[in-house]
Amino acid sequence: MVRLENVGKRYGGGVEVLRDVTATLEPGGFYFLTGASGAGKTTLLKIVHLAERPSRGTVTLFGTNIATADRTAQSALRRRIGMVFQDFRLIEHLSVRDNIALPLRIAGAPDREVRDNVPELLGWLGLSGKGDLYPAALSGGEQQRVAIARAIVRRPDLLLADEPTGSVDDGLATLLVQVFEQINRLGTTVLIATHDVAFAGRFAYRRLHLEAGALAPVAAAAAP
Ligand SMILES: Nc1ncnc2c1ncn2[C@@H]1O[C@H](COP(=O)(O)OP(=O)(O)O)[C@@H](O)[C@H]1O
Ligand SMILES: [Mg+2]
């Protein structure tokens, strides 16, 4: 699904913020990407989402070496990925329902698919009754759930989520992980970045743990 080999990243002429990252995400797997603030989690997600290029190393996405992919091929790869951005990136002038439906409409999905999928997702995420509201009328946690719904509405092959439990309380964070588990059972490979190592440790999923840009064993104290 995703193969990283000796991936390094430096921004501009700066120091390497990712160093020798080698990891494989298996199809259908469920993974946490943990590490303190500044460890390189967002950078790694951006590289997998083709928003940043690695400075060195090899990234293979769905069997394609991204260095060999032209713009068209990169767009095709990106369409197979759902991304939950840390800052949500909702469209302010679209309702909750239309924000969630946007990836379906861009893909030219029939209206029937929108009518079937969007209410189901609203229900999963505890947003029933909020479909006609605009993002400005929602709390941070609600906006985050809309961002998650939009990222999964097309049942992507790979879901990347950057701190998706960052602006919600503990109970809601657990609900969100259940939503990710549900989409994972439907076949989507899931990678969730969180600085909350202890939270990730409550679940039995594999962890990629970054320390100052390099993969490292999870500290014993933080292990489940
Ligand atoms: N666009 C950028 N330009 C320069 N440095 C950056 C940029 N984005 C992130 N960094 C630096 O890269 C390091 C890793 O950041 P980031 O990937 O955001 O970590 P995390 O998501 O784990 O907090 C940090 O030192 C950060 O300051
Ligand atoms: Mg980050």
Short mmCIF file of C-alpha atoms and ligand atoms in Angstrom, two decimals:
data_model
loop_
_atom_site.label_atom_id
_atom_site.label_comp_id
_atom_site.label_asym_id
_atom_site.label_seq_id
_atom_site.Cartn_x
_atom_site.Cartn_y
_atom_site.Cartn_z
CA MET A 1 0.00 0.00 0.00
CA VAL A 2 2.70 2.47 1.13
CA ARG A 3 6.42 1.76 1.21
CA LEU A 4 8.94 4.31 2.49
CA GLU A 5 12.62 3.54 2.04
CA ASN A 6 15.30 5.71 3.63
CA VAL A 7 13.08 8.75 3.25
CA GLY A 8 14.64 12.04 4.27
CA LYS A 9 13.21 15.53 4.13
CA ARG A 10 14.74 18.96 4.56
CA TYR A 11 12.88 22.20 3.96
CA GLY A 12 14.94 24.71 2.01
CA GLY A 13 18.52 24.49 3.13
CA GLY A 14 17.60 23.52 6.67
CA VAL A 15 18.38 20.43 8.70
CA GLU A 16 16.68 17.11 7.94
CA VAL A 17 13.31 16.98 9.69
CA LEU A 18 12.86 13.37 8.54
CA ARG A 19 15.81 10.99 8.50
CA ASP A 20 16.08 7.49 7.07
CA VAL A 21 12.42 6.65 7.53
CA THR A 22 11.80 3.11 6.34
CA ALA A 23 8.33 1.67 6.88
CA THR A 24 5.60 -0.30 5.16
CA LEU A 25 1.85 0.12 5.51
CA GLU A 26 0.11 -3.12 4.58
CA PRO A 27 -3.20 -3.04 2.72
CA GLY A 28 -6.06 -2.98 5.21
CA GLY A 29 -3.75 -2.06 8.09
CA PHE A 30 -4.51 0.38 10.91
CA TYR A 31 -1.60 2.48 12.16
CA PHE A 32 -0.87 5.34 14.50
CA LEU A 33 1.92 7.78 13.71
CA THR A 34 3.05 9.18 17.05
CA GLY A 35 5.70 11.60 18.21
CA ALA A 36 6.07 14.90 20.04
CA SER A 37 5.24 18.19 18.38
CA GLY A 38 7.92 18.90 15.77
CA ALA A 39 8.88 15.22 15.38
CA GLY A 40 7.90 15.23 11.69
CA LYS A 41 4.42 13.64 11.64
CA THR A 42 2.76 16.26 9.43
CA THR A 43 5.74 16.27 7.08
CA LEU A 44 5.49 12.50 6.69
CA LEU A 45 1.74 12.69 5.95
CA LYS A 46 2.36 15.46 3.39
CA ILE A 47 4.93 13.30 1.62
CA VAL A 48 2.53 10.35 1.44
CA HIS A 49 -0.22 12.73 0.25
CA LEU A 50 2.16 14.04 -2.46
CA ALA A 51 1.97 17.57 -1.06
CA GLU A 52 5.71 17.61 -0.29
CA ARG A 53 8.52 15.79 -2.07
CA PRO A 54 11.04 13.77 -0.10
CA SER A 55 14.60 15.13 -0.29
CA ARG A 56 15.91 11.60 -0.57
CA GLY A 57 14.76 8.03 -0.42
CA THR A 58 11.96 6.23 -2.22
CA VAL A 59 8.21 6.39 -1.70
CA THR A 60 6.04 3.75 -3.33
CA LEU A 61 2.30 4.38 -3.29
CA PHE A 62 -0.12 1.70 -4.51
CA GLY A 63 2.80 0.04 -6.31
CA THR A 64 3.97 3.23 -8.06
CA ASN A 65 7.28 4.90 -7.27
CA ILE A 66 6.12 8.51 -6.88
CA ALA A 67 9.38 9.84 -8.37
CA THR A 68 8.30 8.33 -11.72
CA ALA A 69 4.73 9.72 -11.60
CA ASP A 70 3.90 12.75 -13.75
CA ARG A 71 1.23 15.24 -12.68
CA THR A 72 -1.63 13.19 -14.09
CA ALA A 73 -0.38 10.04 -12.40
CA GLN A 74 0.10 11.94 -9.14
CA SER A 75 -3.48 13.22 -9.25
CA ALA A 76 -4.71 9.70 -9.86
CA LEU A 77 -2.75 8.47 -6.83
CA ARG A 78 -3.99 11.35 -4.68
CA ARG A 79 -7.61 10.59 -5.55
CA ARG A 80 -7.21 7.23 -3.81
CA ILE A 81 -6.28 8.99 -0.56
CA GLY A 82 -8.59 10.66 1.96
CA MET A 83 -6.92 13.37 4.03
CA VAL A 84 -8.11 14.92 7.28
CA PHE A 85 -6.13 18.15 7.64
CA GLN A 86 -5.26 19.40 11.09
CA ASP A 87 -6.92 22.74 10.24
CA PHE A 88 -9.98 20.98 8.67
CA ARG A 89 -10.02 23.14 5.47
CA LEU A 90 -13.80 23.17 5.20
CA ILE A 91 -15.42 25.32 2.51
CA GLU A 92 -17.12 28.12 4.44
CA HIS A 93 -19.83 28.89 1.85
CA LEU A 94 -20.97 25.26 1.59
CA SER A 95 -23.28 23.57 4.08
CA VAL A 96 -22.07 20.60 6.11
CA ARG A 97 -23.91 18.30 3.70
CA ASP A 98 -22.32 19.91 0.64
CA ASN A 99 -18.85 19.92 2.21
CA ILE A 100 -19.12 16.18 2.79
CA ALA A 101 -20.57 15.58 -0.69
CA LEU A 102 -17.87 17.62 -2.44
CA PRO A 103 -15.46 14.74 -3.21
CA LEU A 104 -18.37 12.71 -4.63
CA ARG A 105 -19.50 15.62 -6.81
CA ILE A 106 -15.94 16.30 -8.03
CA ALA A 107 -15.71 12.63 -8.97
CA GLY A 108 -18.98 12.90 -10.89
CA ALA A 109 -20.82 10.45 -8.62
CA PRO A 110 -24.57 10.14 -9.23
CA ASP A 111 -26.90 12.15 -6.95
CA ARG A 112 -28.20 8.87 -5.60
CA GLU A 113 -24.76 8.13 -4.10
CA VAL A 114 -24.78 11.53 -2.39
CA ARG A 115 -28.31 10.93 -1.05
CA ASP A 116 -27.32 7.47 0.25
CA ASN A 117 -23.88 8.16 1.69
CA VAL A 118 -24.01 11.60 3.23
CA PRO A 119 -26.84 11.01 5.75
CA GLU A 120 -25.21 7.72 6.77
CA LEU A 121 -21.93 9.50 7.48
CA LEU A 122 -23.70 12.28 9.39
CA GLY A 123 -25.19 9.56 11.56
CA TRP A 124 -21.90 7.73 12.12
CA LEU A 125 -20.25 10.95 13.24
CA GLY A 126 -23.05 12.19 15.47
CA LEU A 127 -23.87 15.05 13.12
CA SER A 128 -27.46 14.13 12.22
CA GLY A 129 -29.49 17.34 12.12
CA LYS A 130 -26.42 19.47 11.32
CA GLY A 131 -26.40 18.87 7.56
CA ASP A 132 -27.88 22.26 6.65
CA LEU A 133 -25.59 24.30 8.89
CA TYR A 134 -22.51 26.14 7.65
CA PRO A 135 -19.05 25.46 9.12
CA ALA A 136 -18.98 28.80 10.99
CA ALA A 137 -21.97 27.61 13.07
CA LEU A 138 -20.15 24.49 14.27
CA SER A 139 -17.86 23.87 17.23
CA GLY A 140 -14.25 22.87 16.58
CA GLY A 141 -15.06 19.24 17.31
CA GLU A 142 -18.01 19.30 14.91
CA GLN A 143 -15.88 20.85 12.17
CA GLN A 144 -13.33 18.13 12.73
CA ARG A 145 -16.02 15.47 12.26
CA VAL A 146 -17.18 17.10 9.03
CA ALA A 147 -13.58 17.01 7.81
CA ILE A 148 -13.43 13.31 8.67
CA ALA A 149 -16.72 12.60 6.89
CA ARG A 150 -15.48 14.41 3.78
CA ALA A 151 -12.23 12.42 3.83
CA ILE A 152 -13.98 9.04 3.97
CA VAL A 153 -17.08 9.66 1.83
CA ARG A 154 -15.45 8.12 -1.23
CA ARG A 155 -14.16 5.10 0.71
CA PRO A 156 -10.52 5.87 -0.12
CA ASP A 157 -7.90 3.13 -0.31
CA LEU A 158 -5.83 5.07 2.20
CA LEU A 159 -6.96 7.50 4.91
CA LEU A 160 -4.46 9.95 6.40
CA ALA A 161 -5.59 11.93 9.43
CA ASP A 162 -3.47 14.66 11.04
CA GLU A 163 -4.28 15.01 14.75
CA PRO A 164 -7.95 14.16 14.15
CA THR A 165 -8.59 13.88 17.86
CA GLY A 166 -6.83 17.15 18.64
CA SER A 167 -9.81 19.39 19.35
CA VAL A 168 -12.19 16.94 21.01
CA ASP A 169 -12.61 15.50 24.47
CA ASP A 170 -11.70 11.96 25.38
CA GLY A 171 -15.12 10.40 24.79
CA LEU A 172 -15.41 11.93 21.35
CA ALA A 173 -11.83 10.94 20.50
CA THR A 174 -12.77 7.33 21.22
CA LEU A 175 -15.86 7.66 19.00
CA LEU A 176 -13.69 9.02 16.19
CA VAL A 177 -11.33 6.06 16.46
CA GLN A 178 -14.41 3.82 16.19
CA VAL A 179 -15.34 5.61 12.97
CA PHE A 180 -11.83 5.01 11.66
CA GLU A 181 -12.12 1.36 12.66
CA GLN A 182 -15.40 1.10 10.78
CA ILE A 183 -13.93 2.56 7.59
CA ASN A 184 -10.92 0.28 8.07
CA ARG A 185 -13.22 -2.76 8.22
CA LEU A 186 -14.62 -1.65 4.87
CA GLY A 187 -11.10 -1.98 3.44
CA THR A 188 -9.44 1.42 3.88
CA THR A 189 -5.88 1.46 5.21
CA VAL A 190 -5.72 4.02 8.04
CA LEU A 191 -2.81 6.14 9.30
CA ILE A 192 -3.60 8.50 12.19
CA ALA A 193 -1.01 11.04 13.36
CA THR A 194 -1.19 12.10 16.99
CA HIS A 195 1.19 13.71 19.45
CA ASP A 196 -0.78 11.93 22.19
CA VAL A 197 1.33 8.81 22.59
CA ALA A 198 -0.66 7.66 25.61
CA PHE A 199 -3.94 7.92 23.67
CA ALA A 200 -2.53 5.83 20.81
CA GLY A 201 -1.27 3.36 23.40
CA ARG A 202 -4.82 2.60 24.50
CA PHE A 203 -5.38 0.80 21.20
CA ALA A 204 -3.68 -2.37 20.05
CA TYR A 205 -2.70 -1.00 16.66
CA ARG A 206 0.77 -0.83 15.19
CA ARG A 207 2.61 2.38 15.75
CA LEU A 208 5.18 4.30 13.79
CA HIS A 209 6.86 6.46 16.41
CA LEU A 210 8.96 9.45 15.34
CA GLU A 211 11.60 11.05 17.48
CA ALA A 212 13.24 14.12 15.96
CA GLY A 213 12.49 12.89 12.46
CA ALA A 214 13.61 9.28 12.85
CA LEU A 215 11.55 6.19 13.60
CA ALA A 216 12.21 4.97 17.11
CA PRO A 217 10.85 2.32 19.45
CA VAL A 218 7.96 3.53 21.59
CA ALA A 219 9.24 4.36 25.08
CA ALA A 220 8.44 1.55 27.50
CA ALA A 221 6.51 3.87 29.82
CA ALA A 222 4.13 4.79 27.00
CA ALA A 223 3.56 1.24 25.77
CA PRO A 224 0.14 -0.34 26.38
N1 LIG B 1 7.17 24.36 5.54
C1 LIG B 1 8.17 24.22 6.43
N2 LIG B 1 9.31 24.91 6.29
C2 LIG B 1 10.33 24.77 7.16
N3 LIG B 1 10.30 23.96 8.24
C3 LIG B 1 9.18 23.24 8.42
C4 LIG B 1 8.05 23.34 7.54
N4 LIG B 1 7.08 22.49 7.99
C5 LIG B 1 7.58 21.93 9.09
N5 LIG B 1 8.83 22.36 9.36
C6 LIG B 1 9.68 21.91 10.48
O1 LIG B 1 9.81 20.52 10.37
C7 LIG B 1 9.82 19.92 11.67
C8 LIG B 1 8.72 18.86 11.73
O2 LIG B 1 7.46 19.52 11.65
P1 LIG B 1 6.11 18.73 11.50
O3 LIG B 1 6.26 17.76 10.39
O4 LIG B 1 5.03 19.74 11.40
O5 LIG B 1 6.05 17.95 12.88
P2 LIG B 1 4.81 17.44 13.74
O6 LIG B 1 3.63 17.32 12.83
O7 LIG B 1 5.27 16.12 14.31
O8 LIG B 1 4.59 18.45 14.82
C9 LIG B 1 9.66 21.04 12.67
O9 LIG B 1 10.93 21.40 13.12
C10 LIG B 1 9.07 22.16 11.84
O10 LIG B 1 9.41 23.40 12.34
MG MG B 2 1.78 18.10 12.93
#
